[in-house]
Coordinates of C-alpha atoms (C1' of nucleotides) in Angstrom, one line a residue:
Chain S
M1112 CA 161.7 60.8 113.2
K1113 CA 161.5 57.9 111.1
E1114 CA 158.7 58.0 108.6
P1115 CA 157.4 55.0 106.3
S1116 CA 157.8 55.5 103.1
T1117 CA 156.7 54.5 99.6
S1118 CA 159.5 55.4 97.9
V1119 CA 160.8 53.4 94.8
G1120 CA 162.3 50.4 95.4
S1121 CA 160.8 49.6 98.1
P1122 CA 157.5 47.7 97.6
P1123 CA 154.5 49.9 98.8
V1124 CA 153.2 49.6 101.4
P1125 CA 149.0 50.0 101.1
A1126 CA 147.2 53.0 102.3
F1127 CA 145.9 51.2 104.9
L1128 CA 149.2 50.6 106.6
M1129 CA 150.0 54.2 105.8
K1130 CA 146.6 55.6 107.5
L1131 CA 147.3 53.2 110.6
W1132 CA 150.7 54.5 111.2
A1133 CA 149.6 57.7 110.8
L1134 CA 146.6 57.8 113.4
L1135 CA 149.2 56.7 116.1
E1136 CA 151.3 58.4 115.5
D1137 CA 150.0 62.0 115.3
P1138 CA 149.2 63.2 118.8
S1139 CA 145.9 64.3 119.0
N1140 CA 144.3 61.3 118.9
S1141 CA 146.2 59.7 121.4
D1142 CA 143.4 59.7 124.2
V1143 CA 141.2 58.0 121.7
I1144 CA 143.6 55.5 120.5
T1145 CA 147.7 55.2 121.2
W1146 CA 150.1 52.7 121.1
S1147 CA 150.7 50.5 124.4
W1148 CA 152.9 51.1 127.5
N1149 CA 155.9 49.1 125.8
G1150 CA 155.6 49.8 122.2
Q1151 CA 153.9 46.5 120.6
N1152 CA 150.4 46.5 120.5
F1153 CA 148.4 49.3 119.9
C1154 CA 144.7 50.6 121.9
I1155 CA 141.7 51.9 121.2
L1156 CA 140.7 53.6 124.6
D1157 CA 137.2 55.3 123.1
E1158 CA 135.7 53.0 120.7
Q1159 CA 133.0 55.4 120.2
R1160 CA 134.8 58.4 119.6
F1161 CA 137.5 56.4 117.7
S1162 CA 134.6 54.8 114.8
K1163 CA 133.0 58.4 114.7
E1164 CA 135.8 60.9 114.9
I1165 CA 139.1 59.5 113.8
L1166 CA 137.8 57.0 111.6
P1167 CA 136.3 59.3 108.9
K1168 CA 139.4 61.5 108.7
Y1169 CA 141.2 59.1 107.7
F1170 CA 138.9 56.8 105.7
K1171 CA 135.8 56.1 103.6
H1172 CA 134.0 55.6 106.6
N1173 CA 132.9 55.4 110.2
N1174 CA 132.7 51.6 110.9
L1175 CA 135.3 49.9 113.3
S1176 CA 134.0 46.7 111.9
S1177 CA 135.2 47.7 108.6
F1178 CA 138.9 48.8 110.3
I1179 CA 139.0 45.6 112.1
R1180 CA 137.9 43.5 109.3
Q1181 CA 141.0 45.2 107.7
L1182 CA 143.2 45.1 110.7
N1183 CA 142.9 40.5 110.1
M1184 CA 142.5 41.4 106.4
Y1185 CA 146.5 42.5 107.4
G1186 CA 147.4 40.2 109.6
F1187 CA 146.6 42.0 113.0
R1188 CA 145.2 40.2 116.1
K1189 CA 143.4 41.1 119.3
V1190 CA 144.5 41.2 122.5
M1191 CA 143.2 39.3 124.8
S1192 CA 143.4 41.3 128.5
L1193 CA 142.3 40.2 131.2
E1194 CA 139.8 43.2 131.7
S1195 CA 138.3 42.5 129.0
G1196 CA 135.8 39.5 130.3
L1197 CA 134.4 41.5 132.6
L1198 CA 130.9 42.8 132.2
K1199 CA 130.9 45.3 134.7
S1200 CA 131.6 49.2 134.3
D1201 CA 132.2 50.8 131.4
H1202 CA 136.1 52.6 131.7
G1203 CA 137.3 49.4 130.3
S1204 CA 136.2 49.5 126.5
C1205 CA 140.0 48.9 125.4
I1206 CA 140.7 47.2 122.4
E1207 CA 144.1 46.3 121.8
F1208 CA 145.4 45.2 118.7
Q1209 CA 149.2 43.3 117.6
H1210 CA 151.1 42.4 114.8
P1211 CA 155.0 41.3 114.9
F1212 CA 155.7 43.8 112.6
F1213 CA 153.5 47.0 113.3
K1214 CA 155.7 48.6 116.3
K1215 CA 155.8 52.0 117.7
G1216 CA 159.5 53.1 116.3
K1217 CA 160.0 50.5 113.6
A1218 CA 158.2 52.6 110.2
E1219 CA 160.9 50.3 108.4
L1220 CA 159.3 46.6 109.7
L1221 CA 155.7 48.1 107.9
E1222 CA 156.7 46.5 104.5
N1223 CA 156.9 43.1 105.8
I1224 CA 152.9 43.3 106.6
K1225 CA 151.3 41.9 104.1
R1226 CA 147.4 41.8 102.8
K1227 CA 146.0 38.3 102.6
M1228 CA 145.7 37.5 99.3
S1229 CA 142.1 36.6 97.9
T1230 CA 141.5 33.1 97.7
V1231 CA 140.6 32.4 94.5
K1232 CA 139.1 28.7 95.8
S1233 CA 140.6 26.0 93.3
E1234 CA 137.6 24.0 93.9
D1235 CA 138.4 21.2 96.7
P1236 CA 138.1 18.0 95.8
H1237 CA 135.9 17.6 98.7
L1238 CA 132.6 16.0 98.7
T1239 CA 130.0 17.5 96.8
Q1240 CA 126.8 16.8 96.5
E1241 CA 127.2 15.3 92.6
D1242 CA 129.7 12.9 94.3
L1243 CA 126.6 11.2 97.0
Q1244 CA 124.7 11.7 93.6
K1245 CA 126.8 9.3 91.8
V1246 CA 126.6 6.8 94.5
V1247 CA 122.7 6.4 95.2
T1248 CA 122.1 6.5 91.3
E1249 CA 124.6 3.6 91.3
L1250 CA 122.6 1.9 94.2
K1251 CA 119.3 2.2 92.0
D1252 CA 120.8 0.6 89.4
M1253 CA 122.0 -2.4 91.5
K1254 CA 118.2 -2.7 93.2
E1255 CA 116.8 -2.9 89.6
V1256 CA 119.6 -6.2 88.8
Q1257 CA 119.2 -7.9 92.3
S1258 CA 115.3 -7.9 91.9
D1259 CA 115.7 -8.6 88.3
M1260 CA 117.9 -11.9 89.2
D1261 CA 115.7 -12.7 92.1
T1262 CA 112.7 -12.9 89.7
K1263 CA 114.8 -15.3 87.2
L1264 CA 115.4 -16.9 90.4
E1265 CA 112.2 -17.8 91.8
N1266 CA 110.9 -18.8 87.8
M1267 CA 114.3 -21.5 88.1
R1268 CA 112.6 -22.7 91.1
R1269 CA 109.0 -23.6 89.7
Chain G
M1218 CA 156.4 36.1 140.1
K1219 CA 156.1 34.2 136.9
E1220 CA 153.6 34.9 134.9
P1221 CA 151.3 32.8 132.1
S1222 CA 152.2 34.2 128.6
T1223 CA 150.0 34.8 125.4
S1224 CA 152.9 36.2 123.6
V1225 CA 153.5 35.1 119.7
G1226 CA 154.6 31.3 118.9
S1227 CA 153.4 29.4 121.7
P1228 CA 148.9 28.6 121.1
P1229 CA 147.8 30.8 123.4
V1230 CA 146.5 29.6 126.6
P1231 CA 142.3 29.8 126.3
A1232 CA 140.7 33.2 128.3
F1233 CA 139.2 30.6 131.3
L1234 CA 143.2 29.2 132.4
M1235 CA 144.4 33.0 132.7
K1236 CA 141.7 34.1 134.6
L1237 CA 141.1 31.4 136.8
W1238 CA 145.7 31.3 137.2
A1239 CA 144.8 35.3 137.7
L1240 CA 142.1 34.5 140.5
L1241 CA 144.6 32.1 142.2
E1242 CA 147.4 35.1 142.1
D1243 CA 145.3 37.3 143.7
P1244 CA 145.7 38.0 147.3
S1245 CA 142.2 39.4 148.3
N1246 CA 141.2 35.5 147.2
S1247 CA 142.7 34.4 148.8
D1248 CA 140.0 33.8 151.8
V1249 CA 137.8 32.6 149.6
I1250 CA 139.9 30.4 146.9
T1251 CA 143.2 29.7 147.2
W1252 CA 145.8 27.1 146.2
S1253 CA 146.1 23.7 148.7
W1254 CA 148.6 23.8 151.0
N1255 CA 150.6 22.3 148.9
G1256 CA 150.1 24.1 145.7
Q1257 CA 148.5 20.6 144.0
N1258 CA 145.3 21.7 144.0
F1259 CA 142.9 24.8 144.5
C1260 CA 140.1 25.4 146.6
I1261 CA 137.4 27.3 147.3
L1262 CA 136.6 27.8 150.5
D1263 CA 133.6 29.8 150.4
E1264 CA 131.4 29.3 147.9
Q1265 CA 128.8 30.9 148.2
R1266 CA 131.0 34.5 148.6
F1267 CA 132.8 33.1 145.1
S1268 CA 130.0 32.8 143.2
K1269 CA 128.6 36.1 143.9
E1270 CA 132.0 38.3 144.2
I1271 CA 134.3 36.3 142.4
L1272 CA 132.9 34.9 139.6
P1273 CA 131.2 37.9 138.2
K1274 CA 134.9 39.9 138.0
Y1275 CA 136.5 37.4 135.6
F1276 CA 133.3 36.1 134.1
K1277 CA 130.1 37.0 132.3
H1278 CA 127.6 34.8 134.9
N1279 CA 127.9 34.1 138.4
N1280 CA 126.8 30.0 138.6
L1281 CA 129.5 27.8 140.5
S1282 CA 127.8 24.9 138.3
S1283 CA 128.8 27.2 134.9
F1284 CA 132.6 27.5 136.5
I1285 CA 132.8 23.8 137.4
R1286 CA 131.4 22.7 133.9
Q1287 CA 135.2 24.6 132.1
L1288 CA 136.9 23.0 134.7
N1289 CA 135.8 19.7 133.8
M1290 CA 136.0 20.7 130.2
Y1291 CA 139.3 21.6 130.9
G1292 CA 140.5 18.4 132.8
F1293 CA 140.1 19.3 135.9
R1294 CA 139.0 16.6 138.6
K1295 CA 137.2 17.5 142.0
V1296 CA 139.6 16.5 145.0
M1297 CA 137.8 14.0 147.6
S1298 CA 139.7 14.8 150.9
L1299 CA 139.3 13.2 153.7
E1300 CA 139.1 16.8 154.9
S1301 CA 136.4 18.0 152.9
G1302 CA 134.6 15.2 152.9
L1303 CA 133.8 14.7 156.4
L1304 CA 135.0 18.6 158.3
K1305 CA 132.2 19.7 157.0
S1306 CA 130.0 20.6 159.9
D1307 CA 130.2 24.3 160.1
H1308 CA 134.1 25.6 158.4
G1309 CA 132.4 26.0 155.3
S1310 CA 132.0 23.8 152.6
C1311 CA 135.5 23.4 150.9
I1312 CA 135.6 22.6 147.5
E1313 CA 138.9 21.1 145.9
F1314 CA 139.7 20.2 142.5
Q1315 CA 143.0 19.1 140.9
H1316 CA 145.2 19.2 137.3
P1317 CA 148.3 17.3 136.5
F1318 CA 149.0 20.6 134.5
F1319 CA 147.7 23.2 137.1
K1320 CA 150.3 23.6 139.6
K1321 CA 151.5 26.7 141.8
G1322 CA 154.1 28.6 140.2
K1323 CA 154.4 26.5 137.0
A1324 CA 152.4 28.9 134.7
E1325 CA 154.4 27.3 132.4
L1326 CA 152.5 24.1 131.9
L1327 CA 149.4 25.8 131.5
E1328 CA 150.0 25.4 127.5
N1329 CA 149.7 21.9 128.0
I1330 CA 145.8 21.8 129.3
K1331 CA 143.6 20.8 126.6
R1332 CA 140.4 21.9 126.3
K1333 CA 138.2 18.7 125.6
M1334 CA 136.6 18.9 121.7
S1335 CA 133.4 19.5 121.8
T1336 CA 131.6 16.9 120.1
V1337 CA 130.1 18.0 117.3
K1338 CA 129.9 16.3 114.1
S1339 CA 132.3 19.4 112.8
E1340 CA 134.8 16.1 111.2
D1341 CA 132.1 16.1 108.6
P1342 CA 134.6 17.8 105.9
H1343 CA 137.4 14.5 105.7
L1344 CA 135.1 12.1 107.7
T1345 CA 132.7 12.6 104.4
Q1346 CA 134.8 11.8 102.0
E1347 CA 136.7 9.2 103.8
D1348 CA 133.3 7.0 104.8
L1349 CA 131.8 7.6 100.4
Q1350 CA 135.2 6.0 99.4
K1351 CA 134.3 3.0 102.0
V1352 CA 130.9 3.3 100.4
V1353 CA 132.3 3.2 96.8
T1354 CA 134.6 0.1 97.4
E1355 CA 131.8 -1.4 98.9
L1356 CA 130.0 -1.1 96.1
K1357 CA 132.4 -1.9 93.6
D1358 CA 132.7 -5.7 95.4
M1359 CA 128.7 -5.9 95.3
K1360 CA 129.3 -4.9 91.0
E1361 CA 131.7 -8.2 91.2
V1362 CA 128.6 -10.7 93.6
Q1363 CA 126.3 -9.2 91.3
S1364 CA 128.0 -10.2 87.6
D1365 CA 129.3 -13.6 89.4
M1366 CA 125.8 -14.6 90.4
D1367 CA 124.2 -13.7 86.8
T1368 CA 126.7 -15.9 85.1
K1369 CA 125.9 -18.5 87.4
L1370 CA 122.1 -17.9 86.3
E1371 CA 122.5 -17.9 83.1
N1372 CA 124.6 -21.2 83.4
M1373 CA 122.0 -22.8 85.3
R1374 CA 119.4 -21.7 82.4
R1375 CA 121.2 -23.2 80.1
Chain K
M1248 CA 98.4 42.3 122.4
K1249 CA 100.0 38.4 121.7
E1250 CA 103.2 37.0 123.7
P1251 CA 105.0 35.1 122.4
S1252 CA 105.1 31.8 124.4
T1253 CA 107.8 29.1 125.7
S1254 CA 104.3 26.5 126.7
V1255 CA 104.2 22.8 126.2
G1256 CA 103.2 21.3 123.0
S1257 CA 104.9 23.9 121.0
P1258 CA 108.9 24.1 120.8
P1259 CA 110.4 26.4 122.6
V1260 CA 111.4 30.1 121.0
P1261 CA 115.5 30.1 121.5
A1262 CA 115.9 32.8 124.4
F1263 CA 117.4 35.4 122.0
L1264 CA 114.1 35.6 120.1
M1265 CA 112.8 36.0 122.7
K1266 CA 115.1 39.0 124.4
L1267 CA 114.5 40.8 120.7
W1268 CA 110.8 40.9 120.5
A1269 CA 110.7 41.5 124.0
L1270 CA 112.9 44.4 123.3
L1271 CA 111.0 45.4 120.3
E1272 CA 108.2 45.9 123.0
D1273 CA 109.1 47.7 125.6
P1274 CA 108.4 51.5 124.5
S1275 CA 111.3 52.9 126.6
N1276 CA 113.9 51.4 123.8
S1277 CA 111.5 53.5 120.8
D1278 CA 114.3 56.1 120.7
V1279 CA 117.0 53.5 120.2
I1280 CA 115.7 50.9 118.7
T1281 CA 111.8 50.0 117.1
W1282 CA 109.9 48.5 114.5
S1283 CA 110.2 49.9 111.3
W1284 CA 106.6 52.1 110.0
N1285 CA 105.4 49.0 108.7
G1286 CA 106.2 46.8 111.1
Q1287 CA 108.7 44.9 108.5
N1288 CA 111.8 44.9 109.9
F1289 CA 113.5 46.7 112.6
C1290 CA 115.4 49.5 112.8
I1291 CA 118.4 50.7 115.1
L1292 CA 118.6 54.0 115.4
D1293 CA 120.8 55.2 118.2
E1294 CA 124.2 52.8 117.2
Q1295 CA 125.7 53.8 120.5
R1296 CA 123.4 54.0 122.8
F1297 CA 122.5 50.2 121.6
S1298 CA 125.5 48.9 122.4
K1299 CA 126.2 50.1 125.5
E1300 CA 122.5 50.6 127.2
I1301 CA 120.3 48.4 125.6
L1302 CA 122.4 45.3 125.2
P1303 CA 123.6 44.8 128.7
K1304 CA 120.3 45.1 130.2
Y1305 CA 119.4 42.1 127.9
F1306 CA 122.5 40.4 127.2
K1307 CA 125.7 39.3 128.5
H1308 CA 127.4 41.7 126.1
N1309 CA 127.6 45.5 124.7
N1310 CA 129.2 44.1 121.5
L1311 CA 127.0 45.3 118.8
S1312 CA 128.5 43.0 116.6
S1313 CA 127.8 39.9 118.8
F1314 CA 124.0 41.0 118.5
I1315 CA 124.5 41.1 114.5
R1316 CA 126.2 37.9 114.5
Q1317 CA 122.9 36.5 116.1
L1318 CA 120.8 37.9 113.7
N1319 CA 122.3 36.1 111.1
M1320 CA 122.9 33.5 112.9
Y1321 CA 119.5 33.1 112.7
G1322 CA 119.0 34.0 109.2
F1323 CA 118.2 37.7 109.8
R1324 CA 119.6 40.2 107.0
K1325 CA 120.7 43.6 106.8
V1326 CA 117.7 46.0 104.7
M1327 CA 119.8 48.1 102.5
S1328 CA 118.0 51.0 102.6
L1329 CA 118.8 54.2 100.2
E1330 CA 119.2 56.8 103.5
S1331 CA 121.1 54.1 104.8
G1332 CA 123.4 53.6 101.7
L1333 CA 124.5 57.8 100.8
L1334 CA 127.1 58.7 103.1
K1335 CA 124.9 60.6 104.4
S1336 CA 125.8 63.9 107.2
D1337 CA 124.6 63.6 110.6
H1338 CA 121.4 62.2 111.4
G1339 CA 121.9 59.5 112.6
S1340 CA 123.2 55.3 111.4
C1341 CA 119.9 53.9 110.9
I1342 CA 120.6 50.0 111.2
E1343 CA 117.7 48.1 109.6
F1344 CA 117.0 44.3 109.6
Q1345 CA 114.1 42.1 108.3
H1346 CA 113.2 38.3 108.5
P1347 CA 110.7 36.6 107.2
F1348 CA 109.1 35.7 110.6
F1349 CA 109.7 38.2 112.2
K1350 CA 107.3 40.8 112.0
K1351 CA 105.6 43.4 113.9
G1352 CA 102.0 42.0 115.9
K1353 CA 102.5 38.1 114.9
A1354 CA 104.8 36.9 117.9
E1355 CA 103.0 33.3 116.4
L1356 CA 105.7 33.9 113.7
L1357 CA 108.8 33.3 116.0
E1358 CA 108.7 29.6 116.0
N1359 CA 109.4 29.3 112.4
I1360 CA 113.0 31.5 112.4
K1361 CA 115.5 28.3 113.0
R1362 CA 118.9 28.8 114.3
K1363 CA 121.8 27.8 111.7
M1364 CA 123.3 24.5 112.4
S1365 CA 127.0 24.9 114.0
T1366 CA 128.9 23.0 110.7
V1367 CA 130.5 22.5 108.2
K1368 CA 131.8 24.8 104.9
S1369 CA 130.6 23.1 102.6
E1370 CA 128.3 25.2 99.8
D1371 CA 125.8 21.7 99.2
P1372 CA 123.0 22.1 102.6
H1373 CA 121.8 18.7 101.1
L1374 CA 125.1 16.7 102.0
T1375 CA 124.8 15.8 105.8
Q1376 CA 125.9 12.8 107.3
E1377 CA 122.5 12.3 107.4
D1378 CA 122.5 11.3 103.4
L1379 CA 125.1 9.4 103.9
Q1380 CA 123.8 6.6 106.5
K1381 CA 121.0 6.2 104.2
V1382 CA 123.2 4.9 101.9
V1383 CA 124.8 3.0 104.1
T1384 CA 121.6 1.5 105.2
E1385 CA 120.8 0.5 101.4
L1386 CA 124.5 -1.0 101.0
K1387 CA 123.9 -3.0 104.4
D1388 CA 120.1 -4.0 102.8
M1389 CA 121.3 -5.0 99.5
K1390 CA 124.2 -7.3 100.8
E1391 CA 121.4 -9.2 103.1
V1392 CA 120.0 -9.4 99.3
Q1393 CA 123.0 -10.5 97.8
S1394 CA 124.2 -13.1 100.3
D1395 CA 120.0 -14.7 100.3
M1396 CA 120.0 -15.0 96.4
D1397 CA 123.5 -16.5 96.6
T1398 CA 122.2 -19.8 99.8
K1399 CA 119.1 -20.2 96.7
L1400 CA 121.3 -20.3 93.6
E1401 CA 124.0 -22.7 95.5
N1402 CA 121.1 -25.2 97.2
M1403 CA 119.5 -24.7 93.3
R1404 CA 123.3 -26.0 91.3
R1405 CA 122.9 -29.7 93.8
Chain O
dG294 C1' 144.8 43.5 89.8
dC295 C1' 145.1 44.6 94.2
dC296 C1' 142.9 47.4 97.9
dG297 C1' 138.9 49.2 100.7
dT298 C1' 133.9 48.5 101.8
dT299 C1' 130.5 45.4 103.5
dC300 C1' 127.5 41.7 105.4
dT301 C1' 127.6 37.2 106.3
dA302 C1' 129.9 32.4 108.2
dG303 C1' 133.6 29.8 109.9
dA304 C1' 135.4 28.6 114.5
dA305 C1' 136.6 28.1 118.7
dT306 C1' 135.9 29.1 123.5
dA307 C1' 132.2 30.5 127.2
dT308 C1' 127.5 29.3 129.5
dT309 C1' 123.5 27.0 130.3
dC310 C1' 120.6 23.0 131.1
dG311 C1' 120.4 18.1 131.9
dA312 C1' 120.8 13.7 131.7
dA313 C1' 124.4 9.8 132.3
dG314 C1' 126.5 7.1 135.1
Chain F
dG325 C1' 123.7 12.6 146.5
dC326 C1' 127.5 13.1 143.4
dT327 C1' 130.6 14.1 140.0
dT328 C1' 130.9 14.3 134.7
dC329 C1' 129.6 14.6 130.5
dG330 C1' 126.3 15.7 126.1
dA331 C1' 124.1 19.4 123.7
dA332 C1' 122.2 23.7 122.1
dT333 C1' 122.8 28.7 122.4
dA334 C1' 125.7 32.5 123.5
dT335 C1' 129.9 35.5 122.8
dT336 C1' 134.3 36.0 120.2
dC337 C1' 137.2 36.9 117.1
dT338 C1' 139.1 35.5 112.3
dA339 C1' 137.9 34.7 107.7
dG340 C1' 134.8 34.8 103.0
dA341 C1' 132.5 36.6 99.1
dA342 C1' 130.6 40.1 97.0
dC343 C1' 131.0 45.1 94.8
dG344 C1' 133.3 48.7 93.8
dG345 C1' 136.5 52.2 93.1

DNA sequence: GCCGTTCTAGAATATTCGAAG
DNA sequence: GCTTCGAATATTCTAGAACGG
């Protein structure tokens, strides 16, 4: 079995991805979370047991939302099955995720998965309130000028 | 049978269209909703059973009007055929809809169907900046006019 | 007990708030979700039962995340209590939320809770299209004044 | 600095209601 | 009467932001 490595020479695979991989490789978890039938996606079969039993064994929390935040951070996308739209029974709480470089048996692809950068926003030159305030100030100045001019005109007419 | 896909590389087909397609492909629904004879349109044969039995299995509601709102949102138009207009006496009301890219057996056309944009003012980001630029330009023009007028006034006073 | 009303003359209270209120007023839910000891906040005592048993009875879903999204949309904020901050043992995850106009016994305050508008990214909440429209209107008025003034000037020159 | 956890918000589609044409 | 559409809220999925390790 090929295992993901953090050896020298290759960029290290973040802990989250290593844990996610280990989690799916452990057969004792397979009734709660497992690879999809074709190994292309993975599926959380029992949301409740996953968050309360599995998560704390691998992470510092037991919140599914935190786990999903990490998945999105690494570029995973939710797979929308037709069943997911139904409200009916509760046996269909299958949460499925996918990533182009996260495939069963392809541990060597893991290093291609990159965490999204923490956007240190470079101050978009978009429209700020300052810009609008400048315009408003100019308008006010122009109004004064117009008022002065109108006064002058009336004076001249007389 | 060709199935609609939401694979990577192609823009995903919205859930509504996928469900509508699945709905029509399921033979167990064919006595309630089905493709028209030539596969160009689809027809709701039994309005009551459709809304109360079929809809809640695919959507989070059981209202025909909500279903039709979605159809219109995606550009479907009601077909006013002679049959449906005249022979509605007792063989049920046949509600027929049509879309140029929604044809039986042509799942690959689905991705051409576009949802109409919500007319909310979400275009504020760039629209505002463009409009602000227009205002700024107008302000500049008005300043020139005011300067000219003020010059005229001073000339007249002398 | 005072109940929230959607009577004529007062702006209607959105369905979400009415349901949240009803949910908390129903004693049969009190072991899953209830007002805090002083009635200032409310607390979800059993996350699992709340999402799978309570939510689908009031909403069209059973996802806690969707419920929380609505809470934030209406301005509710999570309360970080000491208990919930600790990586506690197992005495249950208490999720507590608060809103200045959502207090036990004060149904008349509900109409003050406003949903956030579905708009834009700018962190300037005051920069709206309305503001720009005001400026544009002012500009138009000023143009008329200027035109009048210019006419007067030409008349005087002759 | 990068990563992990949490809370909140953005963005797109979905559902409802009622008015426009 | 009837089809289509506007607008508000609702639901879902993803991202922003703050903070700590």
